[in-house]
Amino acid sequence: MKLTHEHEQIRDTLKRYIDEHINPHVDEWEAAEIFPAHQVFKGLGDLGLLGLTKPVEYGGMGLDYSYSMLMAETMGLVNCGAIPMAVGVQTDMCTPALARFGSDELKREFLAPAIAGDMVGCIGVSEPGAGSDVAGITSRARRDGDDYVISGQKMWITNSLQADWMCMLVNTGEGPMHKNKSLIIVPMRDGPNGQLTKGISVAQKIRKIGMNASDTGLIYFDEVRVPARNLIGQEGQGFIYQMQQFQEERLWAAANAITGMEVAIRETIEYTRQRKMFGATLLDQQWVQFKLVELQTEVEALRALTWKAGERYVAGEDVLQWASMAKLKAGRLTREVADTCLQFWGGMGFTWDNRVSRLYRDGRLGSIGGGADEVMLGIIAKTMGLAKRHAA
């Protein structure tokens, strides 16, 4: 896809914000195991970067999805994976269905502030017993007059400890599991920086082996009352809406992985050029040269696959297969790049603050979050006609 002058301007603006307002603080936020989401998001919102593809009438820029992919790729310049992931949750995971199917009232109350950076959102799909198996969620919402009353739990929820609202997938009926779910916007707090909504409790902040600067929670919902008008689109269509959101999430994840791998390869080249071993530099070893060449070639292949999927998505095609392929490849390649580069760094690669070791830790989530590799393989097999599609 050929980038326009507008693409370049947006990329330069985001690069400056990363250099000036994010990267200088990354080590501090990683150590604290949380970053100030409202502060960072407000800065991005003021620059118009949280609503690139969202409708103009709610504060967005109304651009096509190639701009989201450009943003995802550029966010790879952040010196950790946690903050790009948190931003991606805001822009491409908890807001697409709201922007596409939400009522005008709902979009003005939750989408517009998210685009402006005044509210932090999160996506509530995964549960302790249902991660990649989205159809297996057990959280429920029953109708009571003009309200839904929600009970259940959500786990592995990025941004949830700071979120103002959650786009929550819940069971709203007893029918087939692909047709009994709905997406509902659940206010997490009583006003900005307020107390948790009655019935919502944070069971624990989850400690992780990577993505340390992002807050991740296990959240309980006990008879939480939400206005019925907070339903996104039609009742019973939540599974379908969420599958559409997953396409954007997986494209974002694949695009975001590219730059981080390129940085790791580039820094490894510089390090091996300086590292002396047996009377020469490590980079003088032909096997090291060839391996780094292979890795860079694979990254370029991933870029081509990901942007081809993006082009098709912009053209209005169903890219379930392509997005799944890109996400699968990104997760696996990140593991290979991080592991190989860490090996070339030797003992320095095993230190905590090394950029490559951080990619090694953060990048491991790529093959789990947003649908595990095995789920991607299953989807691809079905779209290729190799496996049967289950009836809803």
mmCIF file of C-alpha atoms in Angstrom:
data_model
loop_
_atom_site.group_PDB
_atom_site.id
_atom_site.type_symbol
_atom_site.label_atom_id
_atom_site.label_comp_id
_atom_site.label_asym_id
_atom_site.label_seq_id
_atom_site.Cartn_x
_atom_site.Cartn_y
_atom_site.Cartn_z
ATOM 1 C CA MET A 1 0.000 0.000 0.000
ATOM 2 C CA LYS A 2 1.396 3.383 -0.997
ATOM 3 C CA LEU A 3 1.544 5.836 1.880
ATOM 4 C CA THR A 4 0.182 9.329 1.302
ATOM 5 C CA HIS A 5 1.484 12.634 2.634
ATOM 6 C CA GLU A 6 -1.244 12.421 5.270
ATOM 7 C CA HIS A 7 0.043 9.016 6.363
ATOM 8 C CA GLU A 8 3.540 10.448 6.713
ATOM 9 C CA GLN A 9 2.312 13.430 8.735
ATOM 10 C CA ILE A 10 0.443 11.198 11.167
ATOM 11 C CA ARG A 11 3.456 8.904 11.542
ATOM 12 C CA ASP A 12 5.790 11.852 12.226
ATOM 13 C CA THR A 13 3.373 13.293 14.790
ATOM 14 C CA LEU A 14 3.126 9.964 16.606
ATOM 15 C CA LYS A 15 6.912 9.476 16.515
ATOM 16 C CA ARG A 16 7.429 12.843 18.199
ATOM 17 C CA TYR A 17 4.883 12.038 20.888
ATOM 18 C CA ILE A 18 6.560 8.678 21.559
ATOM 19 C CA ASP A 19 10.021 10.279 21.747
ATOM 20 C CA GLU A 20 8.932 13.141 23.986
ATOM 21 C CA HIS A 21 6.161 11.757 26.180
ATOM 22 C CA ILE A 22 6.358 7.956 26.293
ATOM 23 C CA ASN A 23 9.852 6.508 25.879
ATOM 24 C CA PRO A 24 11.496 8.744 28.514
ATOM 25 C CA HIS A 25 9.154 7.184 31.106
ATOM 26 C CA VAL A 26 8.904 3.575 29.961
ATOM 27 C CA ASP A 27 11.460 2.160 32.415
ATOM 28 C CA GLU A 28 9.723 3.918 35.314
ATOM 29 C CA TRP A 29 6.307 2.631 34.242
ATOM 30 C CA GLU A 30 7.618 -0.892 33.717
ATOM 31 C CA ALA A 31 9.031 -0.909 37.251
ATOM 32 C CA ALA A 32 5.743 0.418 38.651
ATOM 33 C CA GLU A 33 3.808 -2.201 36.634
ATOM 34 C CA ILE A 34 1.347 0.456 35.476
ATOM 35 C CA PHE A 35 1.400 3.594 33.333
ATOM 36 C CA PRO A 36 -0.808 6.698 33.642
ATOM 37 C CA ALA A 37 -3.334 5.745 30.979
ATOM 38 C CA HIS A 38 -5.476 8.868 31.315
ATOM 39 C CA GLN A 39 -2.440 11.125 30.929
ATOM 40 C CA VAL A 40 -0.987 9.278 27.944
ATOM 41 C CA PHE A 41 -4.349 8.814 26.236
ATOM 42 C CA LYS A 42 -5.242 12.482 26.688
ATOM 43 C CA GLY A 43 -2.036 13.475 24.931
ATOM 44 C CA LEU A 44 -2.775 11.105 22.053
ATOM 45 C CA GLY A 45 -6.384 12.270 21.956
ATOM 46 C CA ASP A 46 -5.372 15.933 21.758
ATOM 47 C CA LEU A 47 -3.368 15.029 18.643
ATOM 48 C CA GLY A 48 -6.357 13.236 17.099
ATOM 49 C CA LEU A 49 -4.590 9.879 17.186
ATOM 50 C CA LEU A 50 -7.216 7.876 19.100
ATOM 51 C CA GLY A 51 -9.914 8.277 16.477
ATOM 52 C CA LEU A 52 -8.164 7.996 13.130
ATOM 53 C CA THR A 53 -10.839 5.718 11.659
ATOM 54 C CA LYS A 54 -13.757 6.828 13.815
ATOM 55 C CA PRO A 55 -16.662 9.019 12.611
ATOM 56 C CA VAL A 56 -15.977 12.729 12.388
ATOM 57 C CA GLU A 57 -19.194 13.610 14.210
ATOM 58 C CA TYR A 58 -17.800 12.008 17.381
ATOM 59 C CA GLY A 59 -14.380 13.610 17.151
ATOM 60 C CA GLY A 60 -12.691 11.103 14.850
ATOM 61 C CA MET A 61 -10.892 11.738 11.581
ATOM 62 C CA GLY A 62 -12.970 9.408 9.403
ATOM 63 C CA LEU A 63 -9.932 7.858 7.691
ATOM 64 C CA ASP A 64 -9.661 4.329 6.314
ATOM 65 C CA TYR A 65 -8.133 1.448 8.234
ATOM 66 C CA SER A 66 -4.695 1.845 6.669
ATOM 67 C CA TYR A 67 -4.167 4.727 9.091
ATOM 68 C CA SER A 68 -4.839 2.470 12.083
ATOM 69 C CA MET A 69 -2.324 -0.014 10.725
ATOM 70 C CA LEU A 70 0.224 2.759 10.256
ATOM 71 C CA MET A 71 -0.355 3.840 13.856
ATOM 72 C CA ALA A 72 0.043 0.251 15.084
ATOM 73 C CA GLU A 73 3.292 -0.178 13.188
ATOM 74 C CA THR A 74 4.635 3.163 14.448
ATOM 75 C CA MET A 75 3.706 2.301 18.037
ATOM 76 C CA GLY A 76 6.328 -0.432 17.734
ATOM 77 C CA LEU A 77 8.864 2.339 18.402
ATOM 78 C CA VAL A 78 7.734 2.414 22.040
ATOM 79 C CA ASN A 79 10.413 0.753 24.178
ATOM 80 C CA CYS A 80 8.016 -1.872 25.522
ATOM 81 C CA GLY A 81 4.996 -3.814 24.338
ATOM 82 C CA ALA A 82 2.621 -2.887 27.142
ATOM 83 C CA ILE A 83 1.750 0.670 26.158
ATOM 84 C CA PRO A 84 1.112 -0.053 22.460
ATOM 85 C CA MET A 85 -1.145 -2.911 23.562
ATOM 86 C CA ALA A 86 -3.079 -0.612 25.903
ATOM 87 C CA VAL A 87 -3.498 1.966 23.145
ATOM 88 C CA GLY A 88 -4.614 -0.736 20.726
ATOM 89 C CA VAL A 89 -7.278 -1.821 23.206
ATOM 90 C CA GLN A 90 -8.634 1.738 23.155
ATOM 91 C CA THR A 91 -8.544 2.256 19.401
ATOM 92 C CA ASP A 92 -9.110 -1.175 17.877
ATOM 93 C CA MET A 93 -10.537 -3.557 20.440
ATOM 94 C CA CYS A 94 -13.161 -1.925 22.655
ATOM 95 C CA THR A 95 -14.417 0.788 20.287
ATOM 96 C CA PRO A 96 -14.963 -0.701 16.776
ATOM 97 C CA ALA A 97 -18.340 -2.305 17.552
ATOM 98 C CA LEU A 98 -19.445 0.780 19.486
ATOM 99 C CA ALA A 99 -18.558 3.007 16.537
ATOM 100 C CA ARG A 100 -20.186 0.676 14.022
ATOM 101 C CA PHE A 101 -23.357 -0.423 15.790
ATOM 102 C CA GLY A 102 -23.867 1.787 18.853
ATOM 103 C CA SER A 103 -26.692 4.288 19.141
ATOM 104 C CA ASP A 104 -25.956 7.984 18.729
ATOM 105 C CA GLU A 105 -26.573 8.498 22.440
ATOM 106 C CA LEU A 106 -24.193 5.696 23.387
ATOM 107 C CA LYS A 107 -21.479 6.960 21.052
ATOM 108 C CA ARG A 108 -21.717 10.493 22.431
ATOM 109 C CA GLU A 109 -21.518 9.209 25.993
ATOM 110 C CA PHE A 110 -18.633 6.750 25.573
ATOM 111 C CA LEU A 111 -17.038 6.839 22.104
ATOM 112 C CA ALA A 112 -16.498 10.591 21.864
ATOM 113 C CA PRO A 113 -14.691 10.793 25.246
ATOM 114 C CA ALA A 114 -12.574 7.763 24.312
ATOM 115 C CA ILE A 115 -11.530 9.444 21.066
ATOM 116 C CA ALA A 116 -10.705 12.639 22.956
ATOM 117 C CA GLY A 117 -8.668 10.711 25.535
ATOM 118 C CA ASP A 118 -10.969 11.783 28.346
ATOM 119 C CA MET A 119 -12.074 8.222 29.067
ATOM 120 C CA VAL A 120 -10.156 4.941 29.103
ATOM 121 C CA GLY A 121 -11.943 1.877 27.757
ATOM 122 C CA CYS A 122 -11.341 -1.861 28.023
ATOM 123 C CA ILE A 123 -12.720 -4.953 26.352
ATOM 124 C CA GLY A 124 -14.312 -7.634 28.543
ATOM 125 C CA VAL A 125 -14.345 -10.963 26.713
ATOM 126 C CA SER A 126 -11.951 -13.429 28.378
ATOM 127 C CA GLU A 127 -12.926 -15.239 31.563
ATOM 128 C CA PRO A 128 -11.091 -17.704 33.830
ATOM 129 C CA GLY A 129 -12.723 -20.595 31.970
ATOM 130 C CA ALA A 130 -13.060 -19.003 28.534
ATOM 131 C CA GLY A 131 -10.098 -17.347 26.855
ATOM 132 C CA SER A 132 -9.743 -18.242 23.199
ATOM 133 C CA ASP A 133 -13.074 -20.119 23.422
ATOM 134 C CA VAL A 134 -15.194 -16.975 23.253
ATOM 135 C CA ALA A 135 -18.416 -18.926 22.848
ATOM 136 C CA GLY A 136 -17.811 -20.521 26.247
ATOM 137 C CA ILE A 137 -18.198 -17.365 28.369
ATOM 138 C CA THR A 138 -20.536 -17.650 31.348
ATOM 139 C CA SER A 139 -21.103 -14.008 32.387
ATOM 140 C CA ARG A 140 -24.796 -13.192 32.155
ATOM 141 C CA ALA A 141 -27.051 -10.167 31.844
ATOM 142 C CA ARG A 142 -30.738 -10.491 32.621
ATOM 143 C CA ARG A 143 -33.289 -7.865 31.707
ATOM 144 C CA ASP A 144 -35.031 -6.122 34.603
ATOM 145 C CA GLY A 145 -37.280 -3.294 33.454
ATOM 146 C CA ASP A 146 -35.143 -0.623 31.820
ATOM 147 C CA ASP A 147 -31.901 -2.200 33.033
ATOM 148 C CA TYR A 148 -29.638 -5.152 32.489
ATOM 149 C CA VAL A 149 -28.387 -6.814 35.659
ATOM 150 C CA ILE A 150 -24.956 -8.326 35.075
ATOM 151 C CA SER A 151 -23.139 -11.019 37.040
ATOM 152 C CA GLY A 152 -19.945 -12.892 36.268
ATOM 153 C CA GLN A 153 -16.230 -12.291 35.974
ATOM 154 C CA LYS A 154 -13.710 -11.202 33.379
ATOM 155 C CA MET A 155 -10.002 -12.034 33.448
ATOM 156 C CA TRP A 156 -6.858 -10.849 31.646
ATOM 157 C CA ILE A 157 -8.518 -7.487 31.051
ATOM 158 C CA THR A 158 -6.010 -4.876 29.859
ATOM 159 C CA ASN A 159 -6.639 -1.312 31.101
ATOM 160 C CA SER A 160 -9.293 -2.582 33.514
ATOM 161 C CA LEU A 161 -7.772 -1.110 36.682
ATOM 162 C CA GLN A 162 -7.933 2.386 35.168
ATOM 163 C CA ALA A 163 -10.859 1.999 32.774
ATOM 164 C CA ASP A 164 -13.904 4.247 32.855
ATOM 165 C CA TRP A 165 -15.982 1.736 30.885
ATOM 166 C CA MET A 166 -15.903 -1.788 29.530
ATOM 167 C CA CYS A 167 -17.281 -3.145 26.276
ATOM 168 C CA MET A 168 -18.483 -6.418 27.802
ATOM 169 C CA LEU A 169 -19.547 -9.601 26.067
ATOM 170 C CA VAL A 170 -22.252 -11.374 28.090
ATOM 171 C CA ASN A 171 -24.920 -14.019 27.642
ATOM 172 C CA THR A 172 -28.340 -12.428 27.304
ATOM 173 C CA GLY A 173 -30.333 -15.476 26.276
ATOM 174 C CA GLU A 174 -30.588 -19.264 26.366
ATOM 175 C CA GLY A 175 -30.338 -19.997 22.652
ATOM 176 C CA PRO A 176 -27.391 -21.320 20.602
ATOM 177 C CA MET A 177 -24.115 -20.025 22.048
ATOM 178 C CA HIS A 178 -23.264 -18.049 18.910
ATOM 179 C CA LYS A 179 -26.645 -16.292 18.995
ATOM 180 C CA ASN A 180 -27.269 -15.679 22.704
ATOM 181 C CA LYS A 181 -24.596 -13.078 23.414
ATOM 182 C CA SER A 182 -24.617 -9.295 23.435
ATOM 183 C CA LEU A 183 -22.114 -6.477 23.771
ATOM 184 C CA ILE A 184 -22.992 -3.994 26.515
ATOM 185 C CA ILE A 185 -21.145 -0.869 27.625
ATOM 186 C CA VAL A 186 -20.627 -1.151 31.376
ATOM 187 C CA PRO A 187 -19.537 2.025 33.235
ATOM 188 C CA MET A 188 -16.694 0.958 35.525
ATOM 189 C CA ARG A 189 -16.718 4.035 37.744
ATOM 190 C CA ASP A 190 -19.083 6.649 39.119
ATOM 191 C CA GLY A 191 -17.656 9.532 37.099
ATOM 192 C CA PRO A 192 -14.052 10.309 36.081
ATOM 193 C CA ASN A 193 -11.563 8.951 38.638
ATOM 194 C CA GLY A 194 -14.519 7.969 40.824
ATOM 195 C CA GLN A 195 -15.257 4.891 42.864
ATOM 196 C CA LEU A 196 -15.948 1.574 41.181
ATOM 197 C CA THR A 197 -19.542 1.134 40.093
ATOM 198 C CA LYS A 198 -21.673 -0.646 42.687
ATOM 199 C CA GLY A 199 -21.314 -4.389 42.275
ATOM 200 C CA ILE A 200 -17.951 -4.210 40.463
ATOM 201 C CA SER A 201 -14.841 -5.313 42.340
ATOM 202 C CA VAL A 202 -11.235 -5.845 41.354
ATOM 203 C CA ALA A 203 -10.330 -9.307 42.631
ATOM 204 C CA GLN A 204 -6.662 -8.856 41.867
ATOM 205 C CA LYS A 205 -4.099 -7.104 39.741
ATOM 206 C CA ILE A 206 -2.505 -9.855 37.709
ATOM 207 C CA ARG A 207 1.293 -9.992 37.664
ATOM 208 C CA LYS A 208 2.672 -11.094 34.322
ATOM 209 C CA ILE A 209 6.040 -12.190 32.958
ATOM 210 C CA GLY A 210 5.871 -9.390 30.392
ATOM 211 C CA MET A 211 3.799 -6.397 29.306
ATOM 212 C CA ASN A 212 4.531 -5.104 32.799
ATOM 213 C CA ALA A 213 3.560 -1.450 32.284
ATOM 214 C CA SER A 214 -0.024 -2.373 31.426
ATOM 215 C CA ASP A 215 -2.542 -3.010 34.187
ATOM 216 C CA THR A 216 -4.348 -6.310 33.902
ATOM 217 C CA GLY A 217 -7.196 -7.312 36.172
ATOM 218 C CA LEU A 218 -9.556 -10.024 37.286
ATOM 219 C CA ILE A 219 -12.888 -8.223 37.633
ATOM 220 C CA TYR A 220 -16.031 -9.452 39.401
ATOM 221 C CA PHE A 221 -19.552 -8.304 38.562
ATOM 222 C CA ASP A 222 -22.213 -8.914 41.207
ATOM 223 C CA GLU A 223 -25.706 -7.810 40.157
ATOM 224 C CA VAL A 224 -24.377 -4.721 38.375
ATOM 225 C CA ARG A 225 -27.181 -2.559 36.993
ATOM 226 C CA VAL A 226 -26.646 -1.036 33.570
ATOM 227 C CA PRO A 227 -29.219 0.902 31.519
ATOM 228 C CA ALA A 228 -30.638 -1.230 28.710
ATOM 229 C CA ARG A 229 -29.795 1.604 26.309
ATOM 230 C CA ASN A 230 -26.120 0.636 26.810
ATOM 231 C CA LEU A 231 -26.673 -2.367 24.544
ATOM 232 C CA ILE A 232 -24.573 -2.138 21.381
ATOM 233 C CA GLY A 233 -26.690 -2.876 18.328
ATOM 234 C CA GLN A 234 -29.096 -5.773 18.625
ATOM 235 C CA GLU A 235 -29.445 -8.238 21.467
ATOM 236 C CA GLY A 236 -28.057 -11.641 20.548
ATOM 237 C CA GLN A 237 -25.637 -10.281 17.951
ATOM 238 C CA GLY A 238 -22.714 -9.777 20.325
ATOM 239 C CA PHE A 239 -20.741 -12.818 19.182
ATOM 240 C CA ILE A 240 -20.871 -11.638 15.572
ATOM 241 C CA TYR A 241 -19.916 -8.080 16.550
ATOM 242 C CA GLN A 242 -17.003 -9.390 18.595
ATOM 243 C CA MET A 243 -15.729 -11.535 15.739
ATOM 244 C CA GLN A 244 -15.666 -8.396 13.584
ATOM 245 C CA GLN A 245 -13.747 -6.561 16.311
ATOM 246 C CA PHE A 246 -11.262 -9.427 16.396
ATOM 247 C CA GLN A 247 -10.380 -8.836 12.739
ATOM 248 C CA GLU A 248 -9.211 -5.312 13.565
ATOM 249 C CA GLU A 249 -7.501 -6.465 16.760
ATOM 250 C CA ARG A 250 -5.520 -9.094 14.864
ATOM 251 C CA LEU A 251 -4.520 -6.701 12.094
ATOM 252 C CA TRP A 252 -3.394 -4.210 14.748
ATOM 253 C CA ALA A 253 -1.384 -6.907 16.556
ATOM 254 C CA ALA A 254 0.383 -8.031 13.389
ATOM 255 C CA ALA A 255 1.228 -4.496 12.276
ATOM 256 C CA ASN A 256 2.421 -3.525 15.750
ATOM 257 C CA ALA A 257 4.818 -6.480 15.918
ATOM 258 C CA ILE A 258 6.787 -5.451 12.831
ATOM 259 C CA THR A 259 8.683 -2.412 14.088
ATOM 260 C CA GLY A 260 9.621 -3.929 17.430
ATOM 261 C CA MET A 261 11.258 -6.845 15.628
ATOM 262 C CA GLU A 262 13.077 -4.502 13.270
ATOM 263 C CA VAL A 263 14.438 -2.512 16.217
ATOM 264 C CA ALA A 264 15.620 -5.729 17.901
ATOM 265 C CA ILE A 265 17.391 -6.875 14.738
ATOM 266 C CA ARG A 266 18.981 -3.467 14.192
ATOM 267 C CA GLU A 267 20.229 -3.218 17.786
ATOM 268 C CA THR A 268 21.532 -6.784 17.613
ATOM 269 C CA ILE A 269 23.493 -5.953 14.461
ATOM 270 C CA GLU A 270 25.120 -3.000 16.226
ATOM 271 C CA TYR A 271 25.923 -5.066 19.304
ATOM 272 C CA THR A 272 27.387 -8.011 17.386
ATOM 273 C CA ARG A 273 29.462 -5.571 15.336
ATOM 274 C CA GLN A 274 31.139 -4.436 18.550
ATOM 275 C CA ARG A 275 31.304 -7.763 20.394
ATOM 276 C CA LYS A 276 34.747 -9.376 20.036
ATOM 277 C CA MET A 277 35.067 -13.148 19.937
ATOM 278 C CA PHE A 278 37.987 -15.355 18.904
ATOM 279 C CA GLY A 279 39.907 -12.511 17.269
ATOM 280 C CA ALA A 280 36.953 -11.119 15.275
ATOM 281 C CA THR A 281 33.553 -9.624 15.881
ATOM 282 C CA LEU A 282 30.512 -11.809 16.339
ATOM 283 C CA LEU A 283 29.018 -10.201 13.240
ATOM 284 C CA ASP A 284 32.007 -11.448 11.216
ATOM 285 C CA GLN A 285 30.665 -14.977 11.666
ATOM 286 C CA GLN A 286 28.839 -15.909 8.480
ATOM 287 C CA TRP A 287 26.208 -17.924 10.346
ATOM 288 C CA VAL A 288 25.300 -14.832 12.410
ATOM 289 C CA GLN A 289 25.043 -12.735 9.252
ATOM 290 C CA PHE A 290 22.878 -15.282 7.509
ATOM 291 C CA LYS A 291 20.573 -15.721 10.501
ATOM 292 C CA LEU A 292 20.003 -11.985 10.851
ATOM 293 C CA VAL A 293 19.341 -11.779 7.100
ATOM 294 C CA GLU A 294 16.786 -14.567 7.376
ATOM 295 C CA LEU A 295 15.035 -12.828 10.257
ATOM 296 C CA GLN A 296 14.848 -9.510 8.423
ATOM 297 C CA THR A 297 13.501 -11.296 5.338
ATOM 298 C CA GLU A 298 10.789 -12.919 7.457
ATOM 299 C CA VAL A 299 9.845 -9.539 8.941
ATOM 300 C CA GLU A 300 9.484 -8.093 5.439
ATOM 301 C CA ALA A 301 7.324 -11.072 4.453
ATOM 302 C CA LEU A 302 5.132 -10.425 7.493
ATOM 303 C CA ARG A 303 4.847 -6.764 6.536
ATOM 304 C CA ALA A 304 3.730 -7.718 3.015
ATOM 305 C CA LEU A 305 1.149 -10.207 4.347
ATOM 306 C CA THR A 306 -0.175 -7.782 6.959
ATOM 307 C CA TRP A 307 -0.520 -4.821 4.625
ATOM 308 C CA LYS A 308 -2.101 -7.009 1.945
ATOM 309 C CA ALA A 309 -4.687 -8.028 4.538
ATOM 310 C CA GLY A 310 -5.117 -4.356 5.394
ATOM 311 C CA GLU A 311 -5.666 -3.405 1.757
ATOM 312 C CA ARG A 312 -8.383 -6.041 1.434
ATOM 313 C CA TYR A 313 -10.001 -4.882 4.659
ATOM 314 C CA VAL A 314 -10.034 -1.282 3.442
ATOM 315 C CA ALA A 315 -11.628 -2.552 0.204
ATOM 316 C CA GLY A 316 -14.479 -4.014 2.261
ATOM 317 C CA GLU A 317 -13.506 -7.680 2.010
ATOM 318 C CA ASP A 318 -13.853 -10.267 4.746
ATOM 319 C CA VAL A 319 -10.259 -10.797 5.883
ATOM 320 C CA LEU A 320 -10.872 -13.438 8.540
ATOM 321 C CA GLN A 321 -8.353 -15.754 6.903
ATOM 322 C CA TRP A 322 -5.800 -13.052 6.120
ATOM 323 C CA ALA A 323 -5.951 -11.389 9.527
ATOM 324 C CA SER A 324 -5.635 -14.780 11.213
ATOM 325 C CA MET A 325 -2.620 -15.656 9.065
ATOM 326 C CA ALA A 326 -0.946 -12.326 9.837
ATOM 327 C CA LYS A 327 -1.608 -12.656 13.564
ATOM 328 C CA LEU A 328 -0.334 -16.254 13.596
ATOM 329 C CA LYS A 329 2.829 -15.315 11.723
ATOM 330 C CA ALA A 330 3.451 -12.238 13.880
ATOM 331 C CA GLY A 331 3.249 -14.167 17.143
ATOM 332 C CA ARG A 332 5.522 -16.950 16.001
ATOM 333 C CA LEU A 333 8.039 -14.693 14.297
ATOM 334 C CA THR A 334 8.287 -12.411 17.329
ATOM 335 C CA ARG A 335 9.248 -15.423 19.415
ATOM 336 C CA GLU A 336 11.899 -16.452 16.887
ATOM 337 C CA VAL A 337 13.370 -12.978 16.474
ATOM 338 C CA ALA A 338 13.475 -12.292 20.212
ATOM 339 C CA ASP A 339 14.989 -15.685 21.047
ATOM 340 C CA THR A 340 17.641 -15.536 18.307
ATOM 341 C CA CYS A 341 18.652 -11.949 19.027
ATOM 342 C CA LEU A 342 18.816 -12.625 22.762
ATOM 343 C CA GLN A 343 21.185 -15.533 22.060
ATOM 344 C CA PHE A 344 23.495 -13.242 20.094
ATOM 345 C CA TRP A 345 23.578 -10.806 23.000
ATOM 346 C CA GLY A 346 24.855 -13.587 25.240
ATOM 347 C CA GLY A 347 24.898 -12.749 28.958
ATOM 348 C CA MET A 348 23.770 -9.186 28.215
ATOM 349 C CA GLY A 349 20.648 -10.596 26.618
ATOM 350 C CA PHE A 350 19.729 -12.259 29.884
ATOM 351 C CA THR A 351 19.657 -8.968 31.774
ATOM 352 C CA TRP A 352 16.297 -7.454 32.700
ATOM 353 C CA ASP A 353 16.538 -3.997 31.110
ATOM 354 C CA ASN A 354 17.872 -5.078 27.740
ATOM 355 C CA ARG A 355 15.467 -4.081 24.938
ATOM 356 C CA VAL A 356 15.768 -7.514 23.365
ATOM 357 C CA SER A 357 15.015 -9.317 26.644
ATOM 358 C CA ARG A 358 11.960 -7.097 27.057
ATOM 359 C CA LEU A 359 10.772 -8.121 23.581
ATOM 360 C CA TYR A 360 11.423 -11.742 24.588
ATOM 361 C CA ARG A 361 9.063 -11.323 27.561
ATOM 362 C CA ASP A 362 6.464 -9.022 26.017
ATOM 363 C CA GLY A 363 6.342 -10.732 22.643
ATOM 364 C CA ARG A 364 5.366 -14.099 24.083
ATOM 365 C CA LEU A 365 1.814 -12.827 24.516
ATOM 366 C CA GLY A 366 1.475 -12.515 20.740
ATOM 367 C CA SER A 367 0.820 -16.232 20.375
ATOM 368 C CA ILE A 368 -1.781 -16.227 23.172
ATOM 369 C CA GLY A 369 -3.733 -12.953 23.369
ATOM 370 C CA GLY A 370 -6.466 -12.196 20.861
ATOM 371 C CA GLY A 371 -6.772 -15.885 20.036
ATOM 372 C CA ALA A 372 -4.012 -18.452 20.546
ATOM 373 C CA ASP A 373 -1.957 -19.809 17.640
ATOM 374 C CA GLU A 374 -4.005 -22.993 17.701
ATOM 375 C CA VAL A 375 -7.223 -21.001 17.323
ATOM 376 C CA MET A 376 -5.725 -19.122 14.371
ATOM 377 C CA LEU A 377 -4.760 -22.437 12.785
ATOM 378 C CA GLY A 378 -8.301 -23.716 13.279
ATOM 379 C CA ILE A 379 -9.811 -20.597 11.690
ATOM 380 C CA ILE A 380 -7.449 -20.791 8.731
ATOM 381 C CA ALA A 381 -8.184 -24.496 8.269
ATOM 382 C CA LYS A 382 -11.916 -23.752 8.167
ATOM 383 C CA THR A 383 -11.565 -20.847 5.721
ATOM 384 C CA MET A 384 -9.441 -23.084 3.492
ATOM 385 C CA GLY A 385 -12.157 -25.739 3.536
ATOM 386 C CA LEU A 386 -9.955 -28.230 5.392
ATOM 387 C CA ALA A 387 -12.109 -28.420 8.529
ATOM 388 C CA LYS A 388 -15.832 -28.317 9.069
ATOM 389 C CA ARG A 389 -17.479 -25.161 10.327
ATOM 390 C CA HIS A 390 -19.684 -25.858 13.319
ATOM 391 C CA ALA A 391 -23.280 -24.777 13.112
ATOM 392 C CA ALA A 392 -24.259 -21.999 15.542
#
